[in-house]
């Protein structure tokens, strides 16, 4: 791949790390929209805001594909439907370029460089993608054909939502039964109930420092984003006829949270939501 690299989208982490680490060759600049790219680039990484329709962003009159030239590598780090990734890959292929989906995971991990990228696309191009994405994350994993990166991401986030709700329910029940929340968290984390939501990102205020629950659920991974990703999981489950009973319930819960004022709070605010929804 040639020298030029452009990063489209100012979403969390990618802009920050573009100022910290750079590929061995080529310029590395962050811009906020396709219109900001003044020249066609050889390598492009995109992360689209959730408010933007991916097809329109790529194929519209001023879309990203207008910035792609033959032989270039386009890496999409948005979280979108795997079927949409496959459709975009076909459009990029018509231009003689290569498309790879590489959604990112790692709540709060951008500044520490511990992001995980799940990459789907032509295996022969993975090394080139790994060189770029390795500047922003410690884990760059090849998942298979186009769309498999997105598949891995939505499966991960569905499990994350389910485990966060379960942790919040268990902590809430224990507190109402008279247990000290810090003690309960300690017991869970040395027992079989331990999970990332309990030992690294506990949703109960006062249990852990440096997490959104310690800051009125500000920062982190928004409830709106979680609801969106669960919607993608629901769509994929429908298209593949896969039962996701808990995933569907999690989707309903996060949609309810968005409707009741939690949309801008971190997704761990489900604990606060459950505490206030005594009618359950």
Tab-separated table of C-alpha atoms in Angstrom:
chain	number	residue	atom	x	y	z
A	1	UNK	CA	0.000	0.000	0.000
A	2	UNK	CA	1.173	3.509	-0.795
A	3	UNK	CA	1.846	6.395	1.508
A	4	UNK	CA	-1.371	8.286	2.087
A	5	UNK	CA	-3.649	7.459	5.040
A	6	UNK	CA	-6.791	9.285	6.095
A	7	UNK	CA	-9.000	8.650	9.112
A	8	UNK	CA	-12.652	9.562	8.593
A	9	UNK	CA	-14.771	10.119	11.679
A	10	UNK	CA	-13.878	11.691	14.993
A	11	UNK	CA	-15.420	8.983	17.130
A	12	UNK	CA	-13.856	7.884	20.408
A	13	UNK	CA	-10.256	6.811	20.403
A	14	UNK	CA	-9.393	6.877	16.724
A	15	UNK	CA	-8.790	10.625	16.679
A	16	UNK	CA	-6.833	10.434	19.955
A	17	UNK	CA	-4.544	7.644	18.846
A	18	UNK	CA	-3.974	9.217	15.458
A	19	UNK	CA	-2.044	11.880	17.369
A	20	UNK	CA	-0.150	9.369	19.469
A	21	UNK	CA	1.102	6.582	17.197
A	22	UNK	CA	1.675	6.453	13.475
A	23	UNK	CA	2.255	3.771	10.830
A	24	UNK	CA	5.824	3.323	9.697
A	25	UNK	CA	5.103	5.096	6.413
A	26	UNK	CA	2.685	7.760	5.290
A	27	UNK	CA	0.803	10.663	6.768
A	28	UNK	CA	-1.842	10.103	9.408
A	29	UNK	CA	-4.566	12.727	9.771
A	30	UNK	CA	-7.985	12.803	11.428
A	31	UNK	CA	-10.915	14.470	9.726
A	32	UNK	CA	-14.548	14.644	10.741
A	33	UNK	CA	-16.335	13.897	7.467
A	34	UNK	CA	-15.718	12.598	3.927
A	35	UNK	CA	-15.987	16.153	2.638
A	36	UNK	CA	-12.853	17.054	4.589
A	37	UNK	CA	-10.685	14.747	2.500
A	38	UNK	CA	-9.219	17.000	-0.152
A	39	UNK	CA	-7.528	14.222	-2.094
A	40	UNK	CA	-8.101	10.578	-2.847
A	41	UNK	CA	-6.281	8.395	-0.347
A	42	UNK	CA	-4.551	5.037	-0.617
A	43	UNK	CA	-5.667	3.867	2.826
A	44	UNK	CA	-8.785	5.032	4.613
A	45	UNK	CA	-10.182	4.159	8.034
A	46	UNK	CA	-13.750	5.235	8.749
A	47	UNK	CA	-15.821	5.354	11.906
A	48	UNK	CA	-19.223	6.796	11.119
A	49	UNK	CA	-21.399	8.583	13.691
A	50	UNK	CA	-24.487	6.541	14.576
A	51	UNK	CA	-26.730	9.265	13.156
A	52	UNK	CA	-25.417	8.688	9.628
A	53	UNK	CA	-26.842	6.095	7.235
A	54	UNK	CA	-23.881	3.946	6.184
A	55	UNK	CA	-25.060	3.373	2.613
A	56	UNK	CA	-25.635	7.081	2.063
A	57	UNK	CA	-22.325	7.982	3.706
A	58	UNK	CA	-20.464	5.721	1.313
A	59	UNK	CA	-22.482	5.878	-1.892
A	60	UNK	CA	-24.129	9.310	-1.755
A	61	UNK	CA	-23.286	12.250	-4.009
A	62	UNK	CA	-20.464	13.324	-1.677
A	63	UNK	CA	-19.882	9.883	-0.206
A	64	UNK	CA	-16.717	8.210	0.972
A	65	UNK	CA	-16.450	6.141	-2.212
A	66	UNK	CA	-15.761	9.364	-4.080
A	67	UNK	CA	-12.500	9.519	-2.106
A	68	UNK	CA	-11.427	5.960	-2.922
A	69	UNK	CA	-9.159	5.149	-5.834
A	70	UNK	CA	-8.245	1.906	-7.526
A	71	UNK	CA	-5.953	-0.269	-5.460
A	72	UNK	CA	-6.750	1.463	-2.183
A	73	UNK	CA	-7.709	-0.190	1.118
A	74	UNK	CA	-10.847	0.991	2.897
A	75	UNK	CA	-11.285	-0.128	6.521
A	76	UNK	CA	-14.637	0.557	8.175
A	77	UNK	CA	-14.536	0.630	11.984
A	78	UNK	CA	-18.178	1.575	12.434
A	79	UNK	CA	-20.586	-0.940	13.951
A	80	UNK	CA	-23.147	-1.730	11.255
A	81	UNK	CA	-25.194	-4.669	10.008
A	82	UNK	CA	-22.953	-7.451	8.586
A	83	UNK	CA	-25.190	-7.526	5.508
A	84	UNK	CA	-24.502	-3.828	4.919
A	85	UNK	CA	-20.754	-4.473	5.148
A	86	UNK	CA	-21.069	-7.124	2.447
A	87	UNK	CA	-23.023	-4.730	0.237
A	88	UNK	CA	-20.425	-1.999	0.689
A	89	UNK	CA	-17.627	-4.462	-0.075
A	90	UNK	CA	-19.230	-5.227	-3.450
A	91	UNK	CA	-19.404	-1.521	-4.291
A	92	UNK	CA	-15.781	-0.967	-3.295
A	93	UNK	CA	-14.695	-4.024	-5.287
A	94	UNK	CA	-16.297	-2.541	-8.417
A	95	UNK	CA	-13.854	0.340	-8.040
A	96	UNK	CA	-10.879	-1.995	-7.940
A	97	UNK	CA	-10.326	-1.343	-4.232
A	98	UNK	CA	-10.521	-3.488	-1.099
A	99	UNK	CA	-13.035	-3.151	1.736
A	100	UNK	CA	-12.588	-4.597	5.233
A	101	UNK	CA	-14.880	-4.275	8.230
A	102	UNK	CA	-13.049	-3.762	11.514
A	103	UNK	CA	-15.424	-2.718	14.317
A	104	UNK	CA	-13.777	-1.820	17.589
A	105	UNK	CA	-14.379	-2.911	21.166
A	106	UNK	CA	-12.961	-1.686	24.448
A	107	UNK	CA	-15.003	0.637	26.642
A	108	UNK	CA	-12.572	3.250	27.970
A	109	UNK	CA	-9.630	1.521	26.272
A	110	UNK	CA	-8.857	4.079	23.565
A	111	UNK	CA	-6.478	6.195	25.641
A	112	UNK	CA	-4.571	3.174	26.924
A	113	UNK	CA	-4.234	1.650	23.463
A	114	UNK	CA	-6.051	-1.526	24.484
A	115	UNK	CA	-8.746	-1.445	21.832
A	116	UNK	CA	-9.711	-4.666	20.074
A	117	UNK	CA	-10.399	-4.645	16.333
A	118	UNK	CA	-12.380	-7.519	14.808
A	119	UNK	CA	-11.475	-7.664	11.131
A	120	UNK	CA	-13.402	-9.199	8.260
A	121	UNK	CA	-12.255	-9.204	4.642
A	122	UNK	CA	-9.745	-10.624	2.191
A	123	UNK	CA	-7.139	-12.473	4.229
A	124	UNK	CA	-4.296	-11.357	1.966
A	125	UNK	CA	-4.989	-7.744	2.986
A	126	UNK	CA	-5.071	-8.425	6.729
A	127	UNK	CA	-1.383	-7.613	7.242
A	128	UNK	CA	-1.904	-4.131	5.781
A	129	UNK	CA	-4.958	-3.577	7.955
A	130	UNK	CA	-3.128	-4.880	11.006
A	131	UNK	CA	-0.306	-2.374	10.469
A	132	UNK	CA	-2.767	0.521	10.633
A	133	UNK	CA	-5.097	-0.743	13.319
A	134	UNK	CA	-2.182	-1.810	15.493
A	135	UNK	CA	-1.454	1.898	15.977
A	136	UNK	CA	-4.726	2.195	17.880
A	137	UNK	CA	-5.285	-1.146	19.555
A	138	UNK	CA	-3.428	-3.991	21.208
A	139	UNK	CA	-5.628	-6.696	19.693
A	140	UNK	CA	-6.276	-6.946	15.960
A	141	UNK	CA	-8.039	-10.220	15.189
A	142	UNK	CA	-8.816	-11.662	11.763
A	143	UNK	CA	-12.338	-13.132	11.807
A	144	UNK	CA	-12.871	-14.263	8.214
A	145	UNK	CA	-14.723	-12.915	5.191
A	146	UNK	CA	-16.302	-9.445	4.995
A	147	UNK	CA	-19.036	-9.109	7.614
A	148	UNK	CA	-17.508	-11.477	10.158
A	149	UNK	CA	-15.886	-8.594	12.030
A	150	UNK	CA	-19.313	-7.027	12.441
A	151	UNK	CA	-20.752	-10.404	13.451
A	152	UNK	CA	-18.153	-10.786	16.215
A	153	UNK	CA	-18.806	-7.237	17.435
A	154	UNK	CA	-22.584	-7.564	17.747
A	155	UNK	CA	-22.261	-10.951	19.470
A	156	UNK	CA	-19.809	-9.439	21.968
A	157	UNK	CA	-22.026	-6.458	22.684
A	158	UNK	CA	-25.138	-8.583	23.074
A	159	UNK	CA	-23.349	-10.656	25.706
A	160	UNK	CA	-22.037	-7.488	27.343
A	161	UNK	CA	-25.550	-6.054	27.630
A	162	UNK	CA	-26.931	-9.280	29.087
A	163	UNK	CA	-24.118	-9.568	31.624
A	164	UNK	CA	-24.435	-5.925	32.648
A	165	UNK	CA	-28.159	-6.305	33.261
A	166	UNK	CA	-27.516	-9.507	35.215
A	167	UNK	CA	-24.842	-7.823	37.323
A	168	UNK	CA	-27.130	-4.856	38.010
A	169	UNK	CA	-30.004	-7.144	39.014
A	170	UNK	CA	-27.803	-9.240	41.311
A	171	UNK	CA	-26.280	-6.177	42.971
A	172	UNK	CA	-29.681	-4.537	43.422
A	173	UNK	CA	-31.174	-7.689	44.941
A	174	UNK	CA	-28.231	-8.143	47.302
A	175	UNK	CA	-28.396	-4.537	48.480
A	176	UNK	CA	-32.121	-4.862	49.180
A	177	UNK	CA	-31.402	-8.033	51.141
A	178	UNK	CA	-29.063	-6.054	53.373
A	179	UNK	CA	-25.660	-6.785	51.844
A	180	UNK	CA	-22.980	-4.118	51.602
A	181	UNK	CA	-22.436	-3.507	47.851
A	182	UNK	CA	-18.641	-3.587	48.096
A	183	UNK	CA	-18.770	-6.858	50.004
A	184	UNK	CA	-21.203	-8.369	47.513
A	185	UNK	CA	-19.030	-7.289	44.598
A	186	UNK	CA	-15.999	-8.860	46.302
A	187	UNK	CA	-17.856	-12.141	46.772
A	188	UNK	CA	-19.125	-12.188	43.172
A	189	UNK	CA	-15.639	-11.519	41.862
A	190	UNK	CA	-14.122	-14.450	43.747
A	191	UNK	CA	-17.000	-16.743	42.788
A	192	UNK	CA	-18.624	-18.204	39.699
A	193	UNK	CA	-20.724	-15.095	39.061
A	194	UNK	CA	-17.643	-13.058	38.180
A	195	UNK	CA	-17.698	-11.216	34.838
A	196	UNK	CA	-16.275	-8.051	33.248
A	197	UNK	CA	-19.347	-6.081	34.294
A	198	UNK	CA	-18.806	-7.007	37.929
A	199	UNK	CA	-15.024	-6.882	38.326
A	200	UNK	CA	-13.971	-4.165	35.871
A	201	UNK	CA	-17.010	-1.974	35.190
A	202	UNK	CA	-19.265	-2.398	38.192
A	203	UNK	CA	-22.565	-0.508	37.743
A	204	UNK	CA	-23.104	0.360	41.419
A	205	UNK	CA	-21.969	3.842	42.540
A	206	UNK	CA	-19.302	3.698	45.241
A	207	UNK	CA	-18.081	0.184	44.478
A	208	UNK	CA	-15.295	1.137	42.057
A	209	UNK	CA	-13.337	4.252	41.152
A	210	UNK	CA	-12.656	5.371	37.606
A	211	UNK	CA	-15.821	3.937	36.036
A	212	UNK	CA	-18.979	5.756	34.876
A	213	UNK	CA	-20.990	4.613	37.903
A	214	UNK	CA	-18.583	6.676	40.022
A	215	UNK	CA	-19.318	9.760	37.901
A	216	UNK	CA	-23.112	9.804	37.618
A	217	UNK	CA	-22.805	7.448	34.637
A	218	UNK	CA	-21.070	10.045	32.471
A	219	UNK	CA	-18.646	8.934	29.753
A	220	UNK	CA	-18.123	5.336	28.762
A	221	UNK	CA	-20.408	3.581	26.267
A	222	UNK	CA	-23.751	5.272	25.818
A	223	UNK	CA	-27.126	3.633	26.360
A	224	UNK	CA	-28.188	4.773	22.875
A	225	UNK	CA	-25.226	2.973	21.329
A	226	UNK	CA	-25.992	-0.199	23.241
A	227	UNK	CA	-29.621	-0.093	22.132
A	228	UNK	CA	-28.465	0.367	18.536
A	229	UNK	CA	-26.072	-2.586	18.692
A	230	UNK	CA	-28.729	-4.789	20.266
A	231	UNK	CA	-31.012	-3.829	17.399
A	232	UNK	CA	-28.346	-5.069	14.978
A	233	UNK	CA	-28.143	-8.320	16.928
A	234	UNK	CA	-31.925	-8.638	16.779
A	235	UNK	CA	-31.942	-8.096	13.010
A	236	UNK	CA	-29.179	-10.653	12.514
A	237	UNK	CA	-30.963	-13.153	14.742
A	238	UNK	CA	-34.124	-12.742	12.695
A	239	UNK	CA	-32.319	-13.185	9.376
A	240	UNK	CA	-30.510	-16.320	10.600
A	241	UNK	CA	-33.488	-17.676	12.578
A	242	UNK	CA	-31.400	-17.740	15.753
A	243	UNK	CA	-33.171	-17.565	19.132
A	244	UNK	CA	-31.801	-14.774	21.334
A	245	UNK	CA	-34.279	-14.727	24.196
A	246	UNK	CA	-32.105	-12.786	26.624
A	247	UNK	CA	-30.713	-10.627	23.836
A	248	UNK	CA	-34.233	-9.582	22.862
A	249	UNK	CA	-35.092	-8.752	26.472
A	250	UNK	CA	-31.899	-6.734	26.791
A	251	UNK	CA	-32.842	-4.819	23.656
A	252	UNK	CA	-36.238	-3.988	25.127
A	253	UNK	CA	-34.692	-2.834	28.407
A	254	UNK	CA	-32.195	-0.508	26.741
A	255	UNK	CA	-34.877	0.906	24.458
A	256	UNK	CA	-36.998	1.630	27.530
A	257	UNK	CA	-34.027	3.332	29.156
A	258	UNK	CA	-33.579	5.582	26.116
A	259	UNK	CA	-37.233	6.560	26.324
A	260	UNK	CA	-36.958	7.359	30.034
A	261	UNK	CA	-34.043	9.771	30.021
A	262	UNK	CA	-31.021	7.464	30.091
A	263	UNK	CA	-30.000	7.832	26.447
A	264	UNK	CA	-26.935	9.982	27.163
A	265	UNK	CA	-25.781	7.991	30.175
A	266	UNK	CA	-23.406	5.054	30.148
A	267	UNK	CA	-25.062	1.696	29.595
A	268	UNK	CA	-24.180	0.619	33.149
A	269	UNK	CA	-26.862	3.067	34.301
A	270	UNK	CA	-29.205	0.092	33.936
A	271	UNK	CA	-28.550	-0.333	37.674
A	272	UNK	CA	-30.044	3.088	38.374
A	273	UNK	CA	-32.903	2.317	36.002
A	274	UNK	CA	-33.738	-0.881	37.875
A	275	UNK	CA	-33.555	0.891	41.237
A	276	UNK	CA	-36.078	3.460	40.055
A	277	UNK	CA	-38.404	1.022	38.276
A	278	UNK	CA	-39.857	-0.709	41.329
A	279	UNK	CA	-42.982	-1.626	39.362
A	280	UNK	CA	-40.990	-4.505	37.851
